[in-house]
Each structure stands twice: as C-alpha cells, then as structure tokens.
C-alpha cells in the first residue's frame, strides 16, 4: 500500500491528474489508479520510471523512507560523518574548526542562494586548493631531510604559487568591492 500512497502523494504535490501522470509514464490512467489504490503493484521498470520522474529514491517509493531523494539522504549522512569527525577533535580547538567550517559554508550558501555567478566560488576553490596542496606537499618532518638545493626548488615552487594565490585573492577582493 505504501507504493500507491507515495505515488498519489507525489502526483498531488505536482498538481497532476491521474491522466497527466499516466500520459507521462506511458500507461493507462486506470492502471495508475489501481496502483494508487493498492489494487495492483507496478513492475520494477515502472517503479524506476516513477522514481526518476519525481526525482525520488526507490526506497522512498517502496519502503516509506522519510528521505525523498539522494541529495537529502547524502546531506544527512554527511552531517553524521562530520559530527563523528568533530568528536575526535580536541575540545579546546573544536570551536576554531567549527568557526572556519561555518564561515566557509555561509559564503558558499550565500552565493548559491543569491544566484551569483560562479566566479567567486571558482576563486574560493582555487584558494582552498592552494592551501590543501601546501599542507600536504610539505610534511614538517620531511622538510628537514631535504638537501639545500631541494629546499631551494621547493621555495621557488612556493613563491610561484604564492604569486598565483595573490592574484586569486586580488580577483576575489575586486568581486567583493564591486558588490558594495
């Protein structure tokens, strides 16, 4: 019975008649009515078509899961994973991690909500990639083992990247300056 209830619920959310949805799914509207009442069950191929049409998971249609789509489910799982990771962070610095995360998240969400062009996000991503590369390219305990010439080469690469980083930050500043 869950399947029929879900189909009816999704159809009504879209303000569709039985005929409208039946036409979209290429089935008879009487057959669709039978599915909604629970008199018959759709086959697997039709269930997949219905799930795709409404953008929901098969679990939502067949098992009554509360998550309507994969994005919503992934978001919940991501939050749980983040909570687990944060529980491993030393309590005295957990606040700093949360502040950085919240600030980055608010910039990204504000950009998405206001439908700004993606230039800002591209610049932010490139800046964060620079920080990531810098952190994981140079391990503190390994730098001491580098020869003088290797340290020189590493410094050259860093300075070149730093110039690129400065350009990215300048571009980002110009975007923010134009908005205000």
Coordinates of C-alpha atoms in Angstrom, one line a residue:
X1 CA 0.0 0.0 0.0
X2 CA 3.0 2.3 0.6
X3 CA 3.8 2.5 -3.1
X4 CA 0.3 3.6 -4.1
X5 CA 0.2 6.2 -1.3
X6 CA 3.6 7.6 -2.3
X7 CA 2.6 7.8 -6.0
X8 CA -0.6 9.6 -5.1
X9 CA 1.3 12.0 -2.8
X10 CA 3.9 12.8 -5.3
X11 CA 1.4 13.3 -8.1
X12 CA -0.7 15.7 -6.0
X13 CA 2.4 17.7 -5.0
X14 CA 2.9 18.4 -8.7
X15 CA -0.8 19.2 -9.1
X16 CA -1.1 16.4 -11.7
X17 CA -4.2 14.4 -12.5
X18 CA -4.2 10.7 -12.9
X19 CA -4.4 11.2 -16.7
X20 CA -1.4 13.7 -16.7
X21 CA 0.9 11.3 -14.8
X22 CA -0.3 8.2 -16.8
X23 CA 0.5 10.1 -20.0
X24 CA 4.0 11.0 -18.7
X25 CA 4.6 7.3 -17.7
X26 CA 3.0 6.0 -20.9
X27 CA 0.5 3.8 -19.1
X28 CA -3.3 3.7 -18.9
X29 CA -4.8 6.1 -16.3
X30 CA -7.0 3.2 -14.9
X31 CA -3.8 1.2 -14.3
X32 CA -2.3 4.1 -12.4
X33 CA -5.5 4.4 -10.4
X34 CA -5.1 0.7 -9.5
X35 CA -1.6 1.3 -8.3
X36 CA -2.6 4.3 -6.2
X37 CA -5.4 2.3 -4.5
X38 CA -3.1 -0.6 -3.9
X39 CA -5.2 -3.0 -6.1
X40 CA -2.1 -3.7 -8.2
X41 CA 1.6 -3.2 -7.9
X42 CA 3.8 -1.7 -10.6
X43 CA 6.6 -3.7 -12.0
X44 CA 10.3 -2.8 -11.3
X45 CA 10.8 -0.9 -14.6
X46 CA 7.8 1.2 -14.0
X47 CA 8.9 1.9 -10.4
X48 CA 12.2 3.1 -11.7
X49 CA 10.4 5.4 -14.2
X50 CA 8.2 6.8 -11.4
X51 CA 11.2 7.4 -9.1
X52 CA 13.1 9.1 -12.0
X53 CA 10.2 11.2 -13.0
X54 CA 9.7 12.5 -9.4
X55 CA 13.4 12.6 -8.5
X56 CA 13.0 10.3 -5.5
X57 CA 14.7 7.2 -4.4
X58 CA 13.3 3.7 -4.9
X59 CA 13.4 3.3 -1.1
X60 CA 11.2 6.3 -0.7
X61 CA 8.6 4.7 -3.0
X62 CA 8.8 1.2 -1.8
X63 CA 9.7 1.2 1.8
X64 CA 8.4 4.5 3.0
X65 CA 11.8 6.0 3.8
X66 CA 11.5 9.6 5.0
X67 CA 14.2 10.9 2.6
X68 CA 12.7 11.8 -0.7
X69 CA 15.9 12.0 -2.7
X70 CA 19.5 11.0 -2.7
X71 CA 20.8 14.6 -2.1
X72 CA 18.7 14.8 1.1
X73 CA 20.0 11.4 2.3
X74 CA 23.6 12.2 1.4
X75 CA 23.3 15.5 3.3
X76 CA 22.1 13.7 6.4
X77 CA 24.9 11.1 6.1
X78 CA 27.5 13.9 5.5
X79 CA 26.3 15.7 8.7
X80 CA 26.6 12.5 10.7
X81 CA 30.1 11.9 9.4
X82 CA 31.1 15.5 10.2
X83 CA 29.7 15.1 13.7
X84 CA 31.8 11.9 14.1
X85 CA 34.9 13.6 12.9
X86 CA 34.4 16.6 15.1
X87 CA 34.0 14.4 18.1
X88 CA 37.6 13.3 17.5
X89 CA 39.0 16.8 17.6
X90 CA 40.5 18.1 20.8
X91 CA 37.8 20.1 22.7
X92 CA 40.0 23.1 23.1
X93 CA 40.3 23.7 19.3
X94 CA 36.9 22.3 18.2
X95 CA 35.4 25.8 18.2
X96 CA 38.1 27.0 15.8
X97 CA 37.3 24.2 13.4
X98 CA 33.6 24.9 13.6
X99 CA 34.1 28.6 13.0
X100 CA 36.2 28.0 9.9
X101 CA 33.7 25.5 8.6
X102 CA 30.7 27.7 9.3
X103 CA 32.3 30.7 7.7
X104 CA 33.2 28.8 4.5
X105 CA 29.8 27.2 4.4
X106 CA 28.0 30.5 4.8
X107 CA 29.9 32.0 2.0
X108 CA 29.1 29.1 -0.3
X109 CA 25.4 29.0 0.7
X110 CA 25.0 32.8 0.4
X111 CA 26.5 32.6 -3.1
X112 CA 24.1 29.8 -4.1
X113 CA 21.0 31.4 -2.6
X114 CA 21.7 34.7 -4.3
X115 CA 22.5 33.0 -7.6
X116 CA 25.7 34.9 -8.0
X117 CA 28.0 34.0 -10.9
X118 CA 30.3 31.1 -10.1
X119 CA 33.5 33.2 -10.4
X120 CA 33.6 33.7 -6.7
X121 CA 33.2 30.0 -6.0
X122 CA 35.9 29.2 -8.5
X123 CA 38.3 31.6 -6.9
X124 CA 37.5 30.3 -3.4
X125 CA 38.0 26.7 -4.6
X126 CA 41.4 27.6 -6.1
X127 CA 42.5 29.3 -2.9
X128 CA 41.5 26.3 -0.8
X129 CA 43.2 24.0 -3.3
X130 CA 46.4 26.1 -2.8
X131 CA 46.2 25.7 1.0
X132 CA 45.5 22.0 0.6
X133 CA 48.5 21.5 -1.7
X134 CA 50.7 23.5 0.6
X135 CA 49.7 21.5 3.6
X136 CA 50.0 18.1 2.1
X137 CA 53.1 18.7 -0.1
X138 CA 55.4 19.7 2.7
X139 CA 55.4 17.4 5.7
X140 CA 57.2 19.1 8.6
X141 CA 59.4 16.0 9.5
X142 CA 60.4 15.6 5.8
X143 CA 61.5 19.2 5.2
X144 CA 64.5 18.8 7.5
X145 CA 65.7 15.9 5.3
X146 CA 65.7 18.0 2.1
X147 CA 69.0 19.0 0.7
X148 CA 69.8 22.7 0.2
X149 CA 69.1 22.5 -3.5
X150 CA 65.8 20.7 -2.9
X151 CA 64.7 23.3 -0.3
X152 CA 65.6 26.0 -2.9
X153 CA 63.4 24.3 -5.6
X154 CA 60.6 23.9 -3.1
X155 CA 60.8 27.6 -2.2
X156 CA 60.8 28.5 -5.9
X157 CA 57.6 26.5 -6.4
X158 CA 56.0 28.0 -3.3
X159 CA 56.9 31.6 -4.4
X160 CA 55.4 30.9 -7.9
X161 CA 52.2 29.5 -6.3
X162 CA 52.1 32.4 -3.9
X163 CA 52.1 34.9 -6.8
X164 CA 49.1 33.0 -8.2
X165 CA 47.4 33.0 -4.8
X166 CA 47.9 36.7 -4.6
X167 CA 46.2 37.1 -8.0
X168 CA 43.3 35.0 -6.8
X169 CA 42.8 37.0 -3.7
X170 CA 43.0 40.2 -5.6
X171 CA 40.3 39.0 -8.0
X172 CA 38.1 37.9 -5.1
X173 CA 38.6 41.3 -3.5
X174 CA 37.5 43.0 -6.7
X175 CA 34.3 41.0 -6.8
X176 CA 33.5 42.0 -3.2
X177 CA 34.4 45.6 -3.9
X178 CA 32.1 45.8 -6.9
X179 CA 29.2 44.4 -4.8
X180 CA 29.5 47.1 -2.2

